[in-house]
Amino acid sequence: MTELPARRLLLVHAHPDDESINNGATMARYAAEGAHVTLVTCTLGERGEVIPPELRHLTGAALGAHRRAELSAALRELGVQDGRLLGGAGRYGDSGMMGIPDNEDPACFWQADLDAAARSLAEVILEIRPQVAVAYDDNGGYGHPDHIQAHRVAMRAVELAAEDGHRVEKVYWNRVPRSVAEAAFVRLQDELPGLPFAKSATVADVPGVVDDERITTAIDGSAYAAAKAAAMRAHATQIDVAEPYFALSNELAQPLFTTEYYELVYGRGVPGETDLFAGIATAEAS
């Protein structure tokens, strides 16, 4: 295997599009800076709601295949070359929203054996040997079963990899500080009449919003705002972008954040972090 760069970052997401919305600017920045960025996506999002009328014929496996192509296009926009599907394409199906019959499908990710899925991810960790991993919180950001399961799998995989010889030095959860979200929605209300969206979402619709004091790390990705927006546009079945805002299939406008925020939940950080690799000696020496 070719020797990897000194800085190595792993991100774990549930469906295609989650990576661009949550971490697009972060991924683009670290890729541009020469870090090895690995994205592991757990499902193909076969049960997602499709926005463009001309694509609404896509369902099930056909939608999954289309969203896989969208994911590849998004990663090209972000400059990320290492994108993987957990266990291989189609190994785990989209579980749908919480509380619907799809959650009971034995092939869906929500029903996956935790250790088996985590072992697949641990194998990636042992191959890439990342110093930093990014995942969702224990509610998956907003309660979607696939996001919750992605959190469980990511945290268990870090444990398994450590048992097998590689310790991820820092683990972060995706976050948005409440003050930032509230200020962004105030601006959105002022600008909504000029947008192609009739209504606004609310702060409660944004995954991972927490009180400001829980934020440990802010990654300024403003230089990569165009790359993030382009990556989000690549997910055309799921996202309608009108910079600096976007809407999902609910047609509710929400802010497109280019500074992305994190909570360090494992490992040792430094006060006021602006770098996910802060405090990691081997990465800082590169």
GROMACS .gro file of N, CA and C in nm, residues 145-266:
model
  366
  145PRO      N    1  -3.295   0.660   1.257
  145PRO     CA    2  -3.235   0.532   1.300
  145PRO      C    3  -3.100   0.503   1.236
  146ASP      N    4  -3.083   0.537   1.110
  146ASP     CA    5  -2.954   0.511   1.045
  146ASP      C    6  -2.843   0.598   1.103
  147HIS      N    7  -2.878   0.719   1.143
  147HIS     CA    8  -2.778   0.807   1.205
  147HIS      C    9  -2.742   0.756   1.345
  148ILE      N   10  -2.840   0.712   1.419
  148ILE     CA   11  -2.812   0.655   1.551
  148ILE      C   12  -2.724   0.531   1.538
  149GLN      N   13  -2.758   0.446   1.442
  149GLN     CA   14  -2.679   0.326   1.421
  149GLN      C   15  -2.537   0.359   1.373
  150ALA      N   16  -2.524   0.462   1.288
  150ALA     CA   17  -2.392   0.504   1.243
  150ALA      C   18  -2.307   0.550   1.361
  151HIS      N   19  -2.369   0.622   1.454
  151HIS     CA   20  -2.299   0.661   1.577
  151HIS      C   21  -2.251   0.538   1.653
  152ARG      N   22  -2.339   0.442   1.674
  152ARG     CA   23  -2.303   0.322   1.750
  152ARG      C   24  -2.191   0.245   1.682
  153VAL      N   25  -2.203   0.230   1.552
  153VAL     CA   26  -2.102   0.155   1.476
  153VAL      C   27  -1.968   0.227   1.481
  154ALA      N   28  -1.969   0.359   1.464
  154ALA     CA   29  -1.843   0.434   1.466
  154ALA      C   30  -1.774   0.423   1.601
  155MET      N   31  -1.849   0.441   1.708
  155MET     CA   32  -1.787   0.438   1.841
  155MET      C   33  -1.736   0.297   1.874
  156ARG      N   34  -1.813   0.195   1.836
  156ARG     CA   35  -1.769   0.057   1.861
  156ARG      C   36  -1.649   0.023   1.775
  157ALA      N   37  -1.645   0.070   1.651
  157ALA     CA   38  -1.531   0.043   1.563
  157ALA      C   39  -1.402   0.103   1.618
  158VAL      N   40  -1.412   0.221   1.677
  158VAL     CA   41  -1.293   0.282   1.739
  158VAL      C   42  -1.242   0.192   1.851
  159GLU      N   43  -1.333   0.135   1.931
  159GLU     CA   44  -1.294   0.043   2.038
  159GLU      C   45  -1.227  -0.082   1.981
  160LEU      N   46  -1.287  -0.141   1.879
  160LEU     CA   47  -1.233  -0.264   1.820
  160LEU      C   48  -1.097  -0.240   1.758
  161ALA      N   49  -1.081  -0.127   1.689
  161ALA     CA   50  -0.952  -0.097   1.628
  161ALA      C   51  -0.844  -0.079   1.734
  162ALA      N   52  -0.879  -0.017   1.845
  162ALA     CA   53  -0.782  -0.001   1.954
  162ALA      C   54  -0.738  -0.136   2.008
  163GLU      N   55  -0.834  -0.229   2.020
  163GLU     CA   56  -0.800  -0.363   2.067
  163GLU      C   57  -0.705  -0.434   1.971
  164ASP      N   58  -0.715  -0.399   1.843
  164ASP     CA   59  -0.633  -0.464   1.740
  164ASP      C   60  -0.509  -0.385   1.703
  165GLY      N   61  -0.480  -0.277   1.776
  165GLY     CA   62  -0.350  -0.214   1.758
  165GLY      C   63  -0.346  -0.072   1.708
  166HIS      N   64  -0.462  -0.012   1.674
  166HIS     CA   65  -0.458   0.129   1.635
  166HIS      C   66  -0.557   0.210   1.717
  167ARG      N   67  -0.506   0.307   1.787
  167ARG     CA   68  -0.590   0.395   1.868
  167ARG      C   69  -0.614   0.525   1.794
  168VAL      N   70  -0.740   0.552   1.764
  168VAL     CA   71  -0.778   0.683   1.710
  168VAL      C   72  -0.758   0.784   1.822
  169GLU      N   73  -0.680   0.888   1.797
  169GLU     CA   74  -0.642   0.978   1.905
  169GLU      C   75  -0.753   1.075   1.947
  170LYS      N   76  -0.838   1.114   1.851
  170LYS     CA   77  -0.945   1.208   1.882
  170LYS      C   78  -1.072   1.168   1.808
  171VAL      N   79  -1.183   1.172   1.879
  171VAL     CA   80  -1.314   1.147   1.819
  171VAL      C   81  -1.401   1.269   1.843
  172TYR      N   82  -1.463   1.317   1.736
  172TYR     CA   83  -1.551   1.434   1.741
  172TYR      C   84  -1.692   1.396   1.700
  173TRP      N   85  -1.787   1.472   1.753
  173TRP     CA   86  -1.926   1.464   1.706
  173TRP      C   87  -1.961   1.592   1.632
  174ASN      N   88  -2.041   1.579   1.528
  174ASN     CA   89  -2.089   1.696   1.453
  174ASN      C   90  -2.179   1.781   1.541
  175ARG      N   91  -2.156   1.911   1.538
  175ARG     CA   92  -2.234   2.003   1.621
  175ARG      C   93  -2.260   2.134   1.546
  176VAL      N   94  -2.357   2.210   1.598
  176VAL     CA   95  -2.380   2.349   1.558
  176VAL      C   96  -2.409   2.427   1.685
  177PRO      N   97  -2.334   2.533   1.715
  177PRO     CA   98  -2.363   2.611   1.836
  177PRO      C   99  -2.496   2.684   1.823
  178ARG      N  100  -2.571   2.683   1.929
  178ARG     CA  101  -2.706   2.741   1.926
  178ARG      C  102  -2.704   2.887   1.884
  179SER      N  103  -2.608   2.964   1.934
  179SER     CA  104  -2.605   3.107   1.900
  179SER      C  105  -2.583   3.128   1.751
  180VAL      N  106  -2.499   3.045   1.691
  180VAL     CA  107  -2.472   3.056   1.547
  180VAL      C  108  -2.597   3.020   1.467
  181ALA      N  109  -2.664   2.914   1.507
  181ALA     CA  110  -2.786   2.873   1.437
  181ALA      C  111  -2.894   2.981   1.449
  182GLU      N  112  -2.912   3.035   1.569
  182GLU     CA  113  -3.016   3.136   1.589
  182GLU      C  114  -2.988   3.261   1.506
  183ALA      N  115  -2.862   3.305   1.503
  183ALA     CA  116  -2.828   3.424   1.425
  183ALA      C  117  -2.848   3.399   1.275
  184ALA      N  118  -2.814   3.278   1.230
  184ALA     CA  119  -2.831   3.246   1.088
  184ALA      C  120  -2.979   3.246   1.048
  185PHE      N  121  -3.065   3.201   1.138
  185PHE     CA  122  -3.207   3.199   1.105
  185PHE      C  123  -3.269   3.338   1.110
  186VAL      N  124  -3.214   3.427   1.190
  186VAL     CA  125  -3.259   3.566   1.187
  186VAL      C  126  -3.228   3.626   1.049
  187ARG      N  127  -3.106   3.601   0.998
  187ARG     CA  128  -3.070   3.650   0.865
  187ARG      C  129  -3.159   3.586   0.758
  188LEU      N  130  -3.187   3.459   0.774
  188LEU     CA  131  -3.271   3.388   0.678
  188LEU      C  132  -3.410   3.451   0.670
  189GLN      N  133  -3.468   3.486   0.783
  189GLN     CA  134  -3.600   3.547   0.782
  189GLN      C  135  -3.600   3.678   0.703
  190ASP      N  136  -3.491   3.754   0.717
  190ASP     CA  137  -3.480   3.881   0.644
  190ASP      C  138  -3.468   3.858   0.493
  191GLU      N  139  -3.402   3.752   0.454
  191GLU     CA  140  -3.371   3.727   0.313
  191GLU      C  141  -3.468   3.632   0.245
  192LEU      N  142  -3.559   3.573   0.321
  192LEU     CA  143  -3.650   3.471   0.266
  192LEU      C  144  -3.731   3.522   0.146
  193PRO      N  145  -3.779   3.647   0.146
  193PRO     CA  146  -3.858   3.691   0.031
  193PRO      C  147  -3.784   3.683  -0.103
  194GLY      N  148  -3.652   3.687  -0.100
  194GLY     CA  149  -3.574   3.681  -0.223
  194GLY      C  150  -3.525   3.543  -0.259
  195LEU      N  151  -3.567   3.443  -0.183
  195LEU     CA  152  -3.521   3.305  -0.205
  195LEU      C  153  -3.626   3.223  -0.278
  196PRO      N  154  -3.586   3.114  -0.341
  196PRO     CA  155  -3.683   3.028  -0.411
  196PRO      C  156  -3.755   2.932  -0.319
  197PHE      N  157  -3.750   2.959  -0.189
  197PHE     CA  158  -3.818   2.875  -0.090
  197PHE      C  159  -3.926   2.957  -0.022
  198ALA      N  160  -4.043   2.898  -0.008
  198ALA     CA  161  -4.157   2.973   0.046
  198ALA      C  162  -4.152   2.989   0.197
  199LYS      N  163  -4.094   2.889   0.264
  199LYS     CA  164  -4.096   2.889   0.410
  199LYS      C  165  -3.957   2.856   0.464
  200SER      N  166  -3.940   2.888   0.591
  200SER     CA  167  -3.814   2.862   0.659
  200SER      C  168  -3.828   2.744   0.755
  201ALA      N  169  -3.721   2.669   0.766
  201ALA     CA  170  -3.710   2.572   0.874
  201ALA      C  171  -3.689   2.650   1.004
  202THR      N  172  -3.663   2.580   1.113
  202THR     CA  173  -3.633   2.643   1.241
  202THR      C  174  -3.504   2.585   1.296
  203VAL      N  175  -3.455   2.644   1.401
  203VAL     CA  176  -3.334   2.591   1.465
  203VAL      C  177  -3.352   2.445   1.504
  204ALA      N  178  -3.472   2.409   1.546
  204ALA     CA  179  -3.499   2.271   1.588
  204ALA      C  180  -3.484   2.171   1.474
  205ASP      N  181  -3.488   2.219   1.350
  205ASP     CA  182  -3.474   2.130   1.235
  205ASP      C  183  -3.328   2.101   1.199
  206VAL      N  184  -3.235   2.172   1.262
  206VAL     CA  185  -3.093   2.155   1.231
  206VAL      C  186  -3.034   2.048   1.322
  207PRO      N  187  -2.976   1.942   1.267
  207PRO     CA  188  -2.919   1.837   1.351
  207PRO      C  189  -2.800   1.886   1.432
  208GLY      N  190  -2.790   1.838   1.554
  208GLY     CA  191  -2.669   1.860   1.633
  208GLY      C  192  -2.654   1.994   1.699
  209VAL      N  193  -2.761   2.073   1.706
  209VAL     CA  194  -2.752   2.203   1.773
  209VAL      C  195  -2.741   2.183   1.923
  210VAL      N  196  -2.641   2.247   1.982
  210VAL     CA  197  -2.619   2.238   2.127
  210VAL      C  198  -2.581   2.375   2.181
  211ASP      N  199  -2.586   2.388   2.312
  211ASP     CA  200  -2.541   2.512   2.375
  211ASP      C  201  -2.395   2.537   2.342
  212ASP      N  202  -2.360   2.663   2.330
  212ASP     CA  203  -2.228   2.702   2.279
  212ASP      C  204  -2.113   2.642   2.359
  213GLU      N  205  -2.132   2.627   2.490
  213GLU     CA  206  -2.020   2.581   2.573
  213GLU      C  207  -1.977   2.437   2.542
  214ARG      N  208  -2.060   2.364   2.471
  214ARG     CA  209  -2.022   2.227   2.436
  214ARG      C  210  -1.933   2.221   2.312
  215ILE      N  211  -1.924   2.330   2.240
  215ILE     CA  212  -1.842   2.333   2.120
  215ILE      C  213  -1.695   2.343   2.160
  216THR      N  214  -1.615   2.252   2.107
  216THR     CA  215  -1.470   2.256   2.136
  216THR      C  216  -1.389   2.303   2.017
  217THR      N  217  -1.446   2.292   1.896
  217THR     CA  218  -1.365   2.309   1.776
  217THR      C  219  -1.447   2.374   1.666
  218ALA      N  220  -1.390   2.477   1.604
  218ALA     CA  221  -1.453   2.543   1.490
  218ALA      C  222  -1.359   2.536   1.372
  219ILE      N  223  -1.407   2.482   1.261
  219ILE     CA  224  -1.325   2.471   1.140
  219ILE      C  225  -1.375   2.574   1.039
  220ASP      N  226  -1.292   2.674   1.013
  220ASP     CA  227  -1.328   2.779   0.918
  220ASP      C  228  -1.309   2.724   0.776
  221GLY      N  229  -1.421   2.696   0.712
  221GLY     CA  230  -1.416   2.646   0.575
  221GLY      C  231  -1.464   2.747   0.474
  222SER      N  232  -1.461   2.875   0.510
  222SER     CA  233  -1.516   2.978   0.421
  222SER      C  234  -1.446   2.981   0.287
  223ALA      N  235  -1.319   2.945   0.283
  223ALA     CA  236  -1.246   2.941   0.157
  223ALA      C  237  -1.296   2.829   0.066
  224TYR      N  238  -1.371   2.737   0.125
  224TYR     CA  239  -1.421   2.620   0.050
  224TYR      C  240  -1.573   2.621   0.041
  225ALA      N  241  -1.631   2.740   0.056
  225ALA     CA  242  -1.777   2.752   0.050
  225ALA      C  243  -1.830   2.707  -0.086
  226ALA      N  244  -1.761   2.744  -0.193
  226ALA     CA  245  -1.808   2.705  -0.327
  226ALA      C  246  -1.800   2.555  -0.345
  227ALA      N  247  -1.696   2.493  -0.292
  227ALA     CA  248  -1.684   2.347  -0.304
  227ALA      C  249  -1.794   2.278  -0.227
  228LYS      N  250  -1.825   2.328  -0.108
  228LYS     CA  251  -1.933   2.267  -0.030
  228LYS      C  252  -2.066   2.282  -0.102
  229ALA      N  253  -2.095   2.400  -0.153
  229ALA     CA  254  -2.221   2.420  -0.224
  229ALA      C  255  -2.230   2.332  -0.347
  230ALA      N  256  -2.118   2.318  -0.419
  230ALA     CA  257  -2.118   2.233  -0.538
  230ALA      C  258  -2.141   2.087  -0.502
  231ALA      N  259  -2.081   2.044  -0.391
  231ALA     CA  260  -2.101   1.906  -0.346
  231ALA      C  261  -2.246   1.884  -0.307
  232MET      N  262  -2.306   1.981  -0.241
  232MET     CA  263  -2.447   1.968  -0.204
  232MET      C  264  -2.535   1.964  -0.329
  233ARG      N  265  -2.502   2.046  -0.429
  233ARG     CA  266  -2.579   2.045  -0.554
  233ARG      C  267  -2.567   1.909  -0.625
  234ALA      N  268  -2.454   1.843  -0.607
  234ALA     CA  269  -2.437   1.712  -0.671
  234ALA      C  270  -2.540   1.612  -0.620
  235HIS      N  271  -2.590   1.633  -0.499
  235HIS     CA  272  -2.694   1.547  -0.442
  235HIS      C  273  -2.832   1.603  -0.483
  236ALA      N  274  -2.855   1.609  -0.613
  236ALA     CA  275  -2.974   1.677  -0.664
  236ALA      C  276  -3.104   1.610  -0.625
  237THR      N  277  -3.102   1.480  -0.599
  237THR     CA  278  -3.227   1.416  -0.556
  237THR      C  279  -3.270   1.461  -0.418
  238GLN      N  280  -3.175   1.510  -0.338
  238GLN     CA  281  -3.201   1.535  -0.196
  238GLN      C  282  -3.196   1.681  -0.155
  239ILE      N  283  -3.123   1.764  -0.229
  239ILE     CA  284  -3.093   1.899  -0.182
  239ILE      C  285  -3.118   2.000  -0.294
  240ASP      N  286  -3.182   2.111  -0.259
  240ASP     CA  287  -3.199   2.225  -0.348
  240ASP      C  288  -3.120   2.340  -0.287
  241VAL      N  289  -3.018   2.387  -0.358
  241VAL     CA  290  -2.925   2.486  -0.304
  241VAL      C  291  -2.951   2.623  -0.366
  242ALA      N  292  -2.959   2.724  -0.280
  242ALA     CA  293  -2.963   2.864  -0.321
  242ALA      C  294  -2.873   2.937  -0.222
  243GLU      N  295  -2.743   2.938  -0.252
  243GLU     CA  296  -2.644   2.990  -0.156
  243GLU      C  297  -2.683   3.128  -0.103
  244PRO      N  298  -2.662   3.149   0.028
  244PRO     CA  299  -2.606   3.059   0.130
  244PRO      C  300  -2.713   2.980   0.206
  245TYR      N  301  -2.813   2.934   0.134
  245TYR     CA  302  -2.921   2.855   0.195
  245TYR      C  303  -2.947   2.731   0.112
  246PHE      N  304  -3.024   2.640   0.169
  246PHE     CA  305  -3.064   2.520   0.096
  246PHE      C  306  -3.192   2.466   0.158
  247ALA      N  307  -3.253   2.373   0.087
  247ALA     CA  308  -3.372   2.306   0.140
  247ALA      C  309  -3.365   2.158   0.104
  248LEU      N  310  -3.424   2.078   0.190
  248LEU     CA  311  -3.438   1.936   0.164
  248LEU      C  312  -3.576   1.912   0.102
  249SER      N  313  -3.623   1.789   0.103
  249SER     CA  314  -3.749   1.759   0.037
  249SER      C  315  -3.869   1.825   0.104
  250ASN      N  316  -3.852   1.874   0.227
  250ASN     CA  317  -3.961   1.945   0.294
  250ASN      C  318  -3.978   2.088   0.245
  251GLU      N  319  -3.885   2.133   0.158
  251GLU     CA  320  -3.890   2.266   0.096
  251GLU      C  321  -3.877   2.379   0.197
  252LEU      N  322  -3.819   2.351   0.312
  252LEU     CA  323  -3.799   2.453   0.416
  252LEU      C  324  -3.655   2.501   0.411
  253ALA      N  325  -3.637   2.631   0.395
  253ALA     CA  326  -3.503   2.687   0.382
  253ALA      C  327  -3.428   2.679   0.514
  254GLN      N  328  -3.298   2.652   0.503
  254GLN     CA  329  -3.212   2.656   0.620
  254GLN      C  330  -3.073   2.701   0.578
  255PRO      N  331  -2.991   2.748   0.673
  255PRO     CA  332  -2.860   2.802   0.639
  255PRO      C  333  -2.762   2.695   0.594
  256LEU      N  334  -2.676   2.734   0.503
  256LEU     CA  335  -2.563   2.651   0.460
  256LEU      C  336  -2.440   2.703   0.536
  257PHE      N  337  -2.394   2.627   0.633
  257PHE     CA  338  -2.284   2.672   0.719
  257PHE      C  339  -2.149   2.638   0.655
  258THR      N  340  -2.061   2.737   0.648
  258THR     CA  341  -1.928   2.711   0.594
  258THR      C  342  -1.821   2.709   0.702
  259THR      N  343  -1.852   2.758   0.821
  259THR     CA  344  -1.773   2.722   0.938
  259THR      C  345  -1.845   2.607   1.004
  260GLU      N  346  -1.773   2.498   1.025
  260GLU     CA  347  -1.835   2.376   1.077
  260GLU      C  348  -1.780   2.347   1.217
  261TYR      N  349  -1.866   2.298   1.303
  261TYR     CA  350  -1.837   2.292   1.446
  261TYR      C  351  -1.842   2.148   1.496
  262TYR      N  352  -1.763   2.125   1.602
  262TYR     CA  353  -1.748   1.990   1.654
  262TYR      C  354  -1.735   1.992   1.806
  263GLU      N  355  -1.770   1.878   1.864
  263GLU     CA  356  -1.749   1.855   2.007
  263GLU      C  357  -1.651   1.738   2.022
  264LEU      N  358  -1.539   1.764   2.085
  264LEU     CA  359  -1.441   1.658   2.111
  264LEU      C  360  -1.494   1.571   2.225
  265VAL      N  361  -1.513   1.442   2.198
  265VAL     CA  362  -1.570   1.352   2.299
  265VAL      C  363  -1.472   1.245   2.343
  266TYR      N  364  -1.359   1.234   2.272
  266TYR     CA  365  -1.257   1.136   2.311
  266TYR      C  366  -1.123   1.192   2.269
   0.00000   0.00000   0.00000
